[in-house]
């Protein structure tokens, strides 16, 4: 990605041009963001071909939805990341097979994605102060709570799907998630007050 494309204002201008049907701007937008967005999709889907499908679907949606982009609500990359996430989750839902998660690897990958702003495109998500605070607070949780919350909120699994994946009663999973969210709220409040 060229340096001039690595800023929010340039991405906003490109999205605005795409909204007007500018194919060259769409190409520049794709070139500037596709590696980062592919890495994000890959983190969710774990397979290159599925991440490529999610990315392709997302860019079709970006082309069609650019006119509806509201810059005061989200940065362009945040808006595009949300579209990629939704497309990736749609692909997960369409799969007949259960989502396979290596719990320990998932914990490590989730924390790496949230904490390491120097990692390569397939190992990072654009960091914000809020994401760093969340990563810090997630680290403070017990592994079981962190894992259950991660599966529910980062992989968009229902409580019953999390229970199935962890081979635990649903009541236990709900308790871990509820208590973990309470701890996160307390931790984030303390960091905000500091």
Short mmCIF file of C-alpha atoms in Angstrom, two decimals:
data_model
loop_
_atom_site.label_atom_id
_atom_site.label_comp_id
_atom_site.label_asym_id
_atom_site.label_seq_id
_atom_site.Cartn_x
_atom_site.Cartn_y
_atom_site.Cartn_z
CA UNK A 1 0.00 0.00 0.00
CA UNK A 2 1.44 3.37 -0.91
CA UNK A 3 1.99 5.91 1.82
CA UNK A 4 -0.59 8.37 0.45
CA UNK A 5 -3.28 5.70 0.72
CA UNK A 6 -2.42 4.88 4.31
CA UNK A 7 -4.52 7.66 5.81
CA UNK A 8 -8.15 8.11 6.68
CA UNK A 9 -8.71 11.28 4.62
CA UNK A 10 -7.47 9.63 1.43
CA UNK A 11 -9.64 6.58 2.07
CA UNK A 12 -12.65 8.86 2.65
CA UNK A 13 -12.03 10.57 -0.70
CA UNK A 14 -11.73 7.22 -2.43
CA UNK A 15 -15.00 5.95 -0.92
CA UNK A 16 -16.70 9.20 -2.00
CA UNK A 17 -15.39 8.69 -5.56
CA UNK A 18 -16.54 5.06 -5.53
CA UNK A 19 -19.99 6.30 -4.52
CA UNK A 20 -20.00 8.22 -7.82
CA UNK A 21 -19.10 5.07 -9.77
CA UNK A 22 -15.38 5.84 -10.22
CA UNK A 23 -13.80 2.48 -11.11
CA UNK A 24 -10.23 3.79 -10.83
CA UNK A 25 -10.93 4.98 -7.29
CA UNK A 26 -12.44 1.58 -6.49
CA UNK A 27 -9.24 -0.10 -7.74
CA UNK A 28 -7.12 2.23 -5.60
CA UNK A 29 -9.35 1.55 -2.59
CA UNK A 30 -9.02 -2.20 -3.16
CA UNK A 31 -5.24 -1.97 -3.56
CA UNK A 32 -4.94 0.14 -0.42
CA UNK A 33 -7.05 -2.02 1.88
CA UNK A 34 -7.43 -5.55 0.54
CA UNK A 35 -4.38 -7.05 2.27
CA UNK A 36 -5.48 -5.77 5.67
CA UNK A 37 -9.10 -6.81 5.10
CA UNK A 38 -8.05 -10.24 3.83
CA UNK A 39 -6.05 -10.75 7.03
CA UNK A 40 -9.10 -9.85 9.08
CA UNK A 41 -11.31 -12.30 7.13
CA UNK A 42 -8.66 -15.00 7.44
CA UNK A 43 -8.59 -14.57 11.21
CA UNK A 44 -12.31 -15.38 11.32
CA UNK A 45 -12.49 -18.08 8.64
CA UNK A 46 -9.06 -19.76 9.01
CA UNK A 47 -8.99 -20.82 5.32
CA UNK A 48 -7.54 -18.76 2.47
CA UNK A 49 -10.25 -19.69 -0.02
CA UNK A 50 -13.03 -18.76 2.41
CA UNK A 51 -11.33 -15.49 3.31
CA UNK A 52 -10.97 -14.71 -0.42
CA UNK A 53 -14.70 -15.34 -0.89
CA UNK A 54 -15.54 -13.06 2.04
CA UNK A 55 -13.25 -10.36 0.67
CA UNK A 56 -14.77 -10.57 -2.80
CA UNK A 57 -18.32 -10.43 -1.41
CA UNK A 58 -17.34 -7.51 0.81
CA UNK A 59 -15.90 -5.47 -2.05
CA UNK A 60 -19.04 -6.05 -4.12
CA UNK A 61 -21.01 -4.70 -1.14
CA UNK A 62 -18.58 -1.80 -0.72
CA UNK A 63 -19.08 -0.86 -4.39
CA UNK A 64 -22.86 -0.89 -3.99
CA UNK A 65 -22.99 0.67 -0.51
CA UNK A 66 -20.39 3.42 -0.93
CA UNK A 67 -23.10 6.04 -1.49
CA UNK A 68 -24.53 5.19 1.93
CA UNK A 69 -21.21 5.48 3.77
CA UNK A 70 -21.45 8.07 6.56
CA UNK A 71 -17.97 9.35 7.46
CA UNK A 72 -19.14 10.89 10.74
CA UNK A 73 -20.12 7.42 12.03
CA UNK A 74 -16.95 5.45 11.27
CA UNK A 75 -13.57 5.70 9.61
CA UNK A 76 -13.54 4.14 6.12
CA UNK A 77 -11.41 1.18 7.18
CA UNK A 78 -13.66 0.53 10.16
CA UNK A 79 -16.71 0.62 7.89
CA UNK A 80 -15.08 -1.78 5.40
CA UNK A 81 -13.88 -4.08 8.20
CA UNK A 82 -17.46 -4.34 9.46
CA UNK A 83 -18.62 -5.36 5.99
CA UNK A 84 -15.86 -7.98 5.73
CA UNK A 85 -16.71 -9.30 9.20
CA UNK A 86 -20.37 -9.67 8.27
CA UNK A 87 -19.52 -11.46 5.02
CA UNK A 88 -17.11 -13.80 6.86
CA UNK A 89 -19.73 -14.60 9.48
CA UNK A 90 -22.29 -15.26 6.72
CA UNK A 91 -19.87 -17.80 5.23
CA UNK A 92 -19.42 -19.46 8.63
CA UNK A 93 -23.18 -19.73 9.06
CA UNK A 94 -23.61 -21.30 5.62
CA UNK A 95 -21.09 -24.04 6.33
CA UNK A 96 -22.68 -27.34 7.24
CA UNK A 97 -19.74 -28.38 9.39
CA UNK A 98 -19.43 -27.14 12.94
CA UNK A 99 -16.94 -24.35 13.46
CA UNK A 100 -13.67 -25.93 14.49
CA UNK A 101 -11.74 -23.90 17.02
CA UNK A 102 -8.51 -24.78 18.76
CA UNK A 103 -9.27 -23.04 22.05
CA UNK A 104 -5.68 -22.34 23.10
CA UNK A 105 -4.69 -21.16 19.63
CA UNK A 106 -7.82 -18.99 19.48
CA UNK A 107 -6.88 -17.26 22.75
CA UNK A 108 -3.37 -16.62 21.50
CA UNK A 109 -4.52 -15.39 18.07
CA UNK A 110 -7.19 -13.12 19.51
CA UNK A 111 -4.78 -11.43 21.89
CA UNK A 112 -2.14 -11.14 19.18
CA UNK A 113 -4.59 -9.48 16.80
CA UNK A 114 -5.69 -7.03 19.45
CA UNK A 115 -2.25 -6.19 20.86
CA UNK A 116 0.36 -6.28 18.12
CA UNK A 117 0.14 -3.17 15.93
CA UNK A 118 3.45 -4.05 14.25
CA UNK A 119 2.30 -7.44 12.91
CA UNK A 120 1.79 -8.13 9.20
CA UNK A 121 -1.51 -7.70 7.37
CA UNK A 122 -2.82 -11.18 8.08
CA UNK A 123 -2.00 -10.84 11.79
CA UNK A 124 -3.51 -7.50 12.70
CA UNK A 125 -6.56 -5.37 12.83
CA UNK A 126 -6.27 -1.61 12.85
CA UNK A 127 -5.79 -0.66 16.48
CA UNK A 128 -7.60 2.05 18.41
CA UNK A 129 -7.19 3.16 21.97
CA UNK A 130 -10.42 1.35 22.81
CA UNK A 131 -9.15 -1.89 21.26
CA UNK A 132 -5.91 -1.65 23.24
CA UNK A 133 -7.88 -1.11 26.45
CA UNK A 134 -10.12 -4.07 25.60
CA UNK A 135 -7.08 -6.25 24.90
CA UNK A 136 -5.58 -5.30 28.24
CA UNK A 137 -8.82 -6.07 30.07
CA UNK A 138 -9.37 -9.33 28.14
CA UNK A 139 -5.92 -10.45 29.24
CA UNK A 140 -6.95 -9.96 32.86
CA UNK A 141 -9.86 -12.42 32.52
CA UNK A 142 -9.60 -16.09 33.36
CA UNK A 143 -8.82 -18.16 30.26
CA UNK A 144 -12.25 -19.83 30.32
CA UNK A 145 -14.07 -16.50 30.40
CA UNK A 146 -11.84 -15.00 27.71
CA UNK A 147 -12.37 -18.02 25.49
CA UNK A 148 -16.17 -18.04 25.90
CA UNK A 149 -16.45 -14.29 25.29
CA UNK A 150 -14.13 -14.51 22.30
CA UNK A 151 -16.15 -17.29 20.72
CA UNK A 152 -19.44 -15.47 21.35
CA UNK A 153 -18.39 -11.98 20.29
CA UNK A 154 -15.45 -12.41 17.91
CA UNK A 155 -16.76 -15.52 16.16
CA UNK A 156 -20.42 -14.57 16.62
CA UNK A 157 -21.41 -17.94 18.07
CA UNK A 158 -24.57 -18.32 20.15
CA UNK A 159 -24.27 -19.38 23.78
CA UNK A 160 -25.45 -22.87 22.84
CA UNK A 161 -22.85 -23.08 20.04
CA UNK A 162 -20.13 -21.99 22.48
CA UNK A 163 -21.36 -24.64 24.95
CA UNK A 164 -21.20 -27.28 22.21
CA UNK A 165 -17.70 -26.24 21.14
CA UNK A 166 -16.43 -26.32 24.73
CA UNK A 167 -18.40 -29.46 25.66
CA UNK A 168 -19.95 -27.67 28.63
CA UNK A 169 -23.49 -27.07 29.91
CA UNK A 170 -25.05 -23.91 28.49
CA UNK A 171 -25.65 -22.53 32.00
CA UNK A 172 -21.92 -22.68 32.71
CA UNK A 173 -21.09 -20.87 29.48
CA UNK A 174 -23.70 -18.17 30.17
CA UNK A 175 -22.28 -17.67 33.66
CA UNK A 176 -18.69 -17.40 32.36
CA UNK A 177 -19.74 -14.90 29.71
CA UNK A 178 -21.86 -12.81 32.11
CA UNK A 179 -19.14 -12.70 34.79
CA UNK A 180 -16.45 -12.03 32.21
CA UNK A 181 -18.43 -9.14 30.72
CA UNK A 182 -18.93 -7.71 34.22
CA UNK A 183 -15.16 -7.88 34.81
CA UNK A 184 -14.51 -6.26 31.41
CA UNK A 185 -16.92 -3.45 32.19
CA UNK A 186 -15.25 -2.79 35.54
CA UNK A 187 -11.75 -2.92 34.04
CA UNK A 188 -12.66 -0.62 31.13
CA UNK A 189 -14.35 1.86 33.51
CA UNK A 190 -11.20 1.99 35.66
CA UNK A 191 -9.00 2.56 32.61
CA UNK A 192 -11.31 5.29 31.34
CA UNK A 193 -11.29 7.05 34.71
CA UNK A 194 -7.48 6.95 34.91
#
